[in-house]
Amino acid sequence: MARATDVTKAQGDLYLERLTKSFGDFVAVDDLSLTVPQGSFFALLGPSGCGKTTTLRMVAGLEDPTAGRIKIGEADITELKPFRRPVNTVFQNYALFPHMDIYENVAFGLRRRGIKDVKTQVMEALELIELAQVAKRKPAQLSGGQQQRVALARAIVNRPAVLLLDEPLGALDLKLRRQMQLELKRIQTEVGLTFIHVTHDQEEAMTMADTVAVMNKGVIEQLGAPTDLYESPKTAFVANFLGQSNLFPAAVLEVDGEDIVLEDSDGRYRMPMNRVAPSVSPTRGGRVLVGVRPEKIHIERLAESDATPADGNYVDGTVRSSSFMGVSTQYEVATAGGEIISVFAQNLSARDLLSEGDPVRLTWAPRHGFVLNGSEDMNAGVEAVTAAAG
Amino acid sequence: MSVDTSTGQAAPERLSAGRRVRRWLGANALRVYMGIAFVYLLLPVAYTFLFSFNDAGRTNLTWQGFTFDNWLNPCGAPQVCQSVVNSLTLGLLVTLVATILGTLIAFALVRYRFRGRSTTNLLIFLPMATPEVVLGSSLLALFLNIFVPLGFWTVMIAHVMFCISFVVVTVKARLASLDPRLEQAAMDLYASEAQAFRRITLPLVAPGIAAAALLAFSLSFDDFIITNFNSGQFTTFPKFVYVSATRGIPPQANVIASAMFFIALALVVIGQVIGVRRRKG
């Protein structure tokens, strides 16, 4: 496709430098610095009120930062009016112009930049979203999913340096959302634009984005590839907000070569040093949180495994509850030390199902656990997930 | 009172007359009520229309015989057409001024947060709530005290004053339902503030402004009380009818009133048809 002449020709990575936005006493975005590489699919993930939408609106120019700079490549766009930025937004409620047909909606941006022959580009954009056949309809005559795609085409047709998506799938039902996630990813790969996607849905962020930044209370808690964030969370908030985690307090016993050895009332745990979050000081007696994902834990009847596992970490306990969920069964196991640990066991055979009161042993590989700073709130992010889901 | 279910078959002919009437009313009460309401609403109009064909001599109070003369010569009575032209001129000018001023006020009230905003909101309602007699006499006192000669301009000032309130309320309702994110989306798509207003806001608010303008025109055209206080020698159509009532209203007044009714009816029908077409297209 032919590149349109941009209002500003800025190209390149997007830089947010020490960006702050306060509304009165409330600091929505707090000294945030971020680099989004050109052409990447970047997700800003966080619960409502974490500052992600405010960040997006500052990039779009709809909100003025209290402090800090925004740059695209070499160009500083902090002071530019929204209509002078090479940035387009897909709004949460789509914000399609109700009095214009789909064709005119998509052509709007091109026409405002004084491009005479818009037909080729508009039709190309409509074909990209596979909606060329509804060009003459009004937005109200389209379904939610179709309107969403039109909103996307209306932004993409301008070939912005950065495309912002503000919870674009929030209004769609679950099935359509899954479908649109794949669609969005396909379109992004096809057009190669930088996408910044704001969402509270961790699954959505992990499915689509190359890089995810988890935001909480105006700051970025952790940034990285979805698998890194999931496998090696650095804070309790990230561990709980992205998927589920078992977190329980323990104390540092010693550092033994490449490994750290921890202890709580249920026993000792050994993990490689590279599984320890940077905020943890591995001094003897230091308080930490041991984390392990429910699906990484192996559960078996205690009678069958009397011997202590050679390299694995283990905890003994009794099954407190079990819920059958089709592909897996979720167990809540109470340990002698008073912890409740949840386990997802794959349903390989219905005969293996454990029932309430069964004594069990939980084991997991050392490299599957992670160690967080003990001063953190174990439940950080749990309420946020519940709130975001509701 | 219910039909005996034990017999299983309550034949309609066995129902008592009272019960049949009740059943018929149950099914048709709404229609009957509607019919009565329409008769009540339209009877005066029908009467006016009918008497526009009266071959009236000096007075149009009793039926003297059928004639087309009044319709063929609507300006036959002295001053009747001059008063209509006066009313139309006044109405158009009032509509223009009140619609522009009222729309601007509505935008300010909906879009901006400023000191005295809620007070303004309240004050805008006052002319609508105040009895016209009070408004009219107060304005008269004001004009006399500042030595403004009564005539076309005093009437216009008075009409604009009370029309603005209605325009503000009508346009405000439309504006409040307009999603401000549409303007943001337009600006995000390279439209300057002025372009976003002209391409997005204005077309979307236009139906509200048009409705406000129609309302302003009909209020101005219709007004008698305030006009009568402040018009001096200047005569509008309502004032003409009132004044001539003392010596007999000429049938030409009925002709003009009927014509007004049919023009308004035609405008409404056309508006509806366009609306339906647009929704389909």
XYZ file of C-alpha atoms in Angstrom, chain A residues 15-229:
215
model
C 9.478 6.865 23.771
C 7.686 7.859 26.942
C 10.146 9.713 29.146
C 9.354 10.203 32.837
C 5.704 10.797 32.044
C 3.500 11.974 34.912
C -0.152 12.910 34.988
C -1.939 14.159 38.091
C -5.581 15.081 38.495
C -5.518 17.292 41.570
C -4.003 15.171 44.328
C -4.484 11.922 42.443
C -1.445 10.753 40.504
C -2.810 8.671 37.620
C 0.536 8.053 35.935
C 3.690 8.299 38.018
C 7.082 8.984 36.417
C 6.583 6.397 33.701
C 9.340 5.646 31.201
C 8.826 3.244 28.367
C 10.153 2.407 24.930
C 7.904 0.730 22.383
C 9.888 -0.585 19.404
C 8.555 0.277 15.960
C 6.316 -2.409 14.507
C 5.685 -4.230 17.757
C 2.410 -5.254 19.348
C 2.626 -3.781 22.818
C 0.050 -4.313 25.561
C -0.550 -2.107 28.590
C -2.241 -4.414 31.048
C -3.728 -3.480 34.385
C -6.873 -3.192 36.473
C -9.190 -0.226 36.011
C -7.741 2.955 37.461
C -4.132 1.820 37.050
C -3.367 4.679 34.648
C -3.193 2.723 31.410
C -5.947 4.630 29.626
C -4.537 7.957 30.835
C -1.166 6.949 29.387
C -2.834 6.123 26.086
C -4.726 9.416 26.011
C -1.500 11.319 26.581
C 0.072 9.591 23.588
C -3.023 10.442 21.529
C -2.859 14.057 22.680
C -6.272 13.989 24.349
C -4.670 14.548 27.763
C -1.774 16.891 28.579
C 0.998 15.343 30.689
C 1.816 17.095 33.959
C 5.490 16.304 33.346
C 7.634 14.287 30.953
C 8.082 13.965 27.195
C 6.593 11.801 24.444
C 8.713 11.141 21.345
C 8.306 9.190 18.151
C 11.769 8.507 16.786
C 13.502 11.885 16.908
C 10.334 13.963 16.947
C 9.007 15.341 20.233
C 5.211 15.277 20.036
C 4.458 16.216 23.664
C 3.047 19.642 22.789
C 1.332 18.735 19.536
C -2.446 18.895 19.179
C -4.088 15.498 18.600
C -4.723 16.237 14.913
C -1.044 16.985 14.317
C 0.227 13.643 15.642
C 0.933 10.579 13.502
C -1.099 8.627 16.027
C -4.590 7.176 15.624
C -6.881 5.631 18.182
C -9.447 2.857 18.162
C -11.831 4.048 20.863
C -13.417 1.802 23.438
C -16.954 2.482 22.206
C -15.653 2.749 18.594
C -16.900 6.390 18.294
C -17.939 5.878 14.678
C -19.590 8.948 13.164
C -23.285 7.991 13.113
C -24.304 10.356 10.305
C -21.687 9.098 7.826
C -21.650 5.764 6.040
C -18.844 3.278 6.563
C -16.945 4.482 3.504
C -16.990 8.101 4.699
C -16.024 7.058 8.213
C -12.923 5.315 6.900
C -12.147 8.141 4.458
C -12.428 10.815 7.156
C -8.774 10.895 8.180
C -7.487 10.809 4.598
C -9.798 13.639 3.534
C -8.755 15.825 6.480
C -5.153 15.534 5.330
C -6.186 16.809 1.924
C -5.769 13.567 0.016
C -7.861 13.775 -3.144
C -8.144 10.203 -4.340
C -9.112 8.214 -1.280
C -11.048 5.410 -2.953
C -8.196 2.916 -3.384
C -6.957 3.288 0.149
C -10.418 3.176 1.712
C -11.400 0.061 -0.205
C -8.075 -1.594 0.644
C -8.677 -0.912 4.317
C -12.223 -2.251 4.087
C -10.975 -5.382 2.375
C -8.380 -5.856 5.078
C -11.200 -6.096 7.621
C -13.342 -8.034 5.132
C -16.186 -5.534 5.195
C -16.011 -3.977 1.725
C -19.609 -5.073 1.120
C -21.021 -2.759 3.833
C -19.293 0.424 2.616
C -22.596 2.206 1.995
C -24.230 1.305 5.286
C -24.495 3.478 8.371
C -22.689 2.411 11.574
C -25.981 1.712 13.388
C -26.781 -0.983 10.827
C -23.671 -2.997 11.727
C -23.137 -5.523 14.508
C -20.783 -4.769 17.398
C -18.001 -6.865 15.904
C -18.353 -5.183 12.521
C -18.340 -1.719 14.097
C -15.189 -2.667 15.951
C -13.479 -3.640 12.702
C -14.613 -0.437 11.002
C -13.112 1.571 13.874
C -9.879 -0.329 13.263
C -9.952 0.300 9.495
C -10.686 3.991 10.072
C -7.460 4.255 12.083
C -5.262 1.895 10.047
C -6.034 3.537 6.714
C -3.965 6.533 7.834
C -0.842 4.388 8.377
C -0.053 6.085 11.698
C 3.357 5.664 13.285
C 1.520 4.400 16.355
C -1.939 2.867 16.577
C -3.624 3.031 19.972
C -6.311 0.552 20.959
C -8.330 1.435 24.056
C -9.971 -1.770 25.314
C -11.116 -2.390 21.756
C -12.770 -5.711 22.479
C -14.364 -4.780 25.789
C -17.905 -4.501 24.420
C -17.887 -7.794 22.525
C -19.093 -11.129 23.808
C -16.579 -13.812 24.713
C -16.679 -15.811 21.500
C -16.414 -12.759 19.271
C -13.615 -11.433 21.433
C -11.511 -14.551 20.935
C -12.100 -14.339 17.200
C -11.198 -10.621 17.087
C -8.003 -11.243 19.083
C -6.680 -13.466 16.323
C -7.983 -11.032 13.707
C -6.218 -8.077 15.319
C -2.971 -10.015 15.520
C -3.261 -10.975 11.849
C -3.901 -7.379 10.781
C -1.035 -6.073 12.877
C 1.355 -8.583 11.292
C 0.028 -7.687 7.867
C 0.333 -3.903 8.124
C 3.387 -3.879 10.400
C 2.329 -0.821 12.398
C 3.165 -0.252 16.056
C 0.096 -1.266 18.073
C -0.361 -0.192 21.668
C -3.193 -2.111 23.183
C -4.718 -1.139 26.520
C -6.632 -3.868 28.313
C -7.558 -5.271 31.701
C -7.897 -8.773 30.245
C -4.650 -10.656 30.898
C -5.551 -13.426 28.492
C -6.162 -10.895 25.728
C -2.806 -9.228 26.401
C -0.920 -12.532 26.428
C -2.602 -13.845 23.276
C -1.805 -10.832 21.125
C 1.114 -8.826 22.401
C 4.838 -9.315 21.785
C 5.538 -7.314 24.913
C 3.279 -6.748 27.885
C 3.689 -4.013 30.468
C 1.760 -4.730 33.654
C 0.610 -1.449 35.219
C -0.550 -0.905 38.755
C -1.229 2.393 40.546
C 0.359 4.527 37.860
C 3.623 2.616 37.537
C 4.813 -0.315 35.463
C 5.257 -3.335 37.725
C 6.963 -5.507 35.143
C 7.559 -5.494 31.420
C 8.430 -8.366 29.164
C 7.301 -11.091 26.808
C 4.071 -12.810 27.916
C 5.867 -16.077 28.721
C 8.530 -14.287 30.794
C 5.887 -12.421 32.780
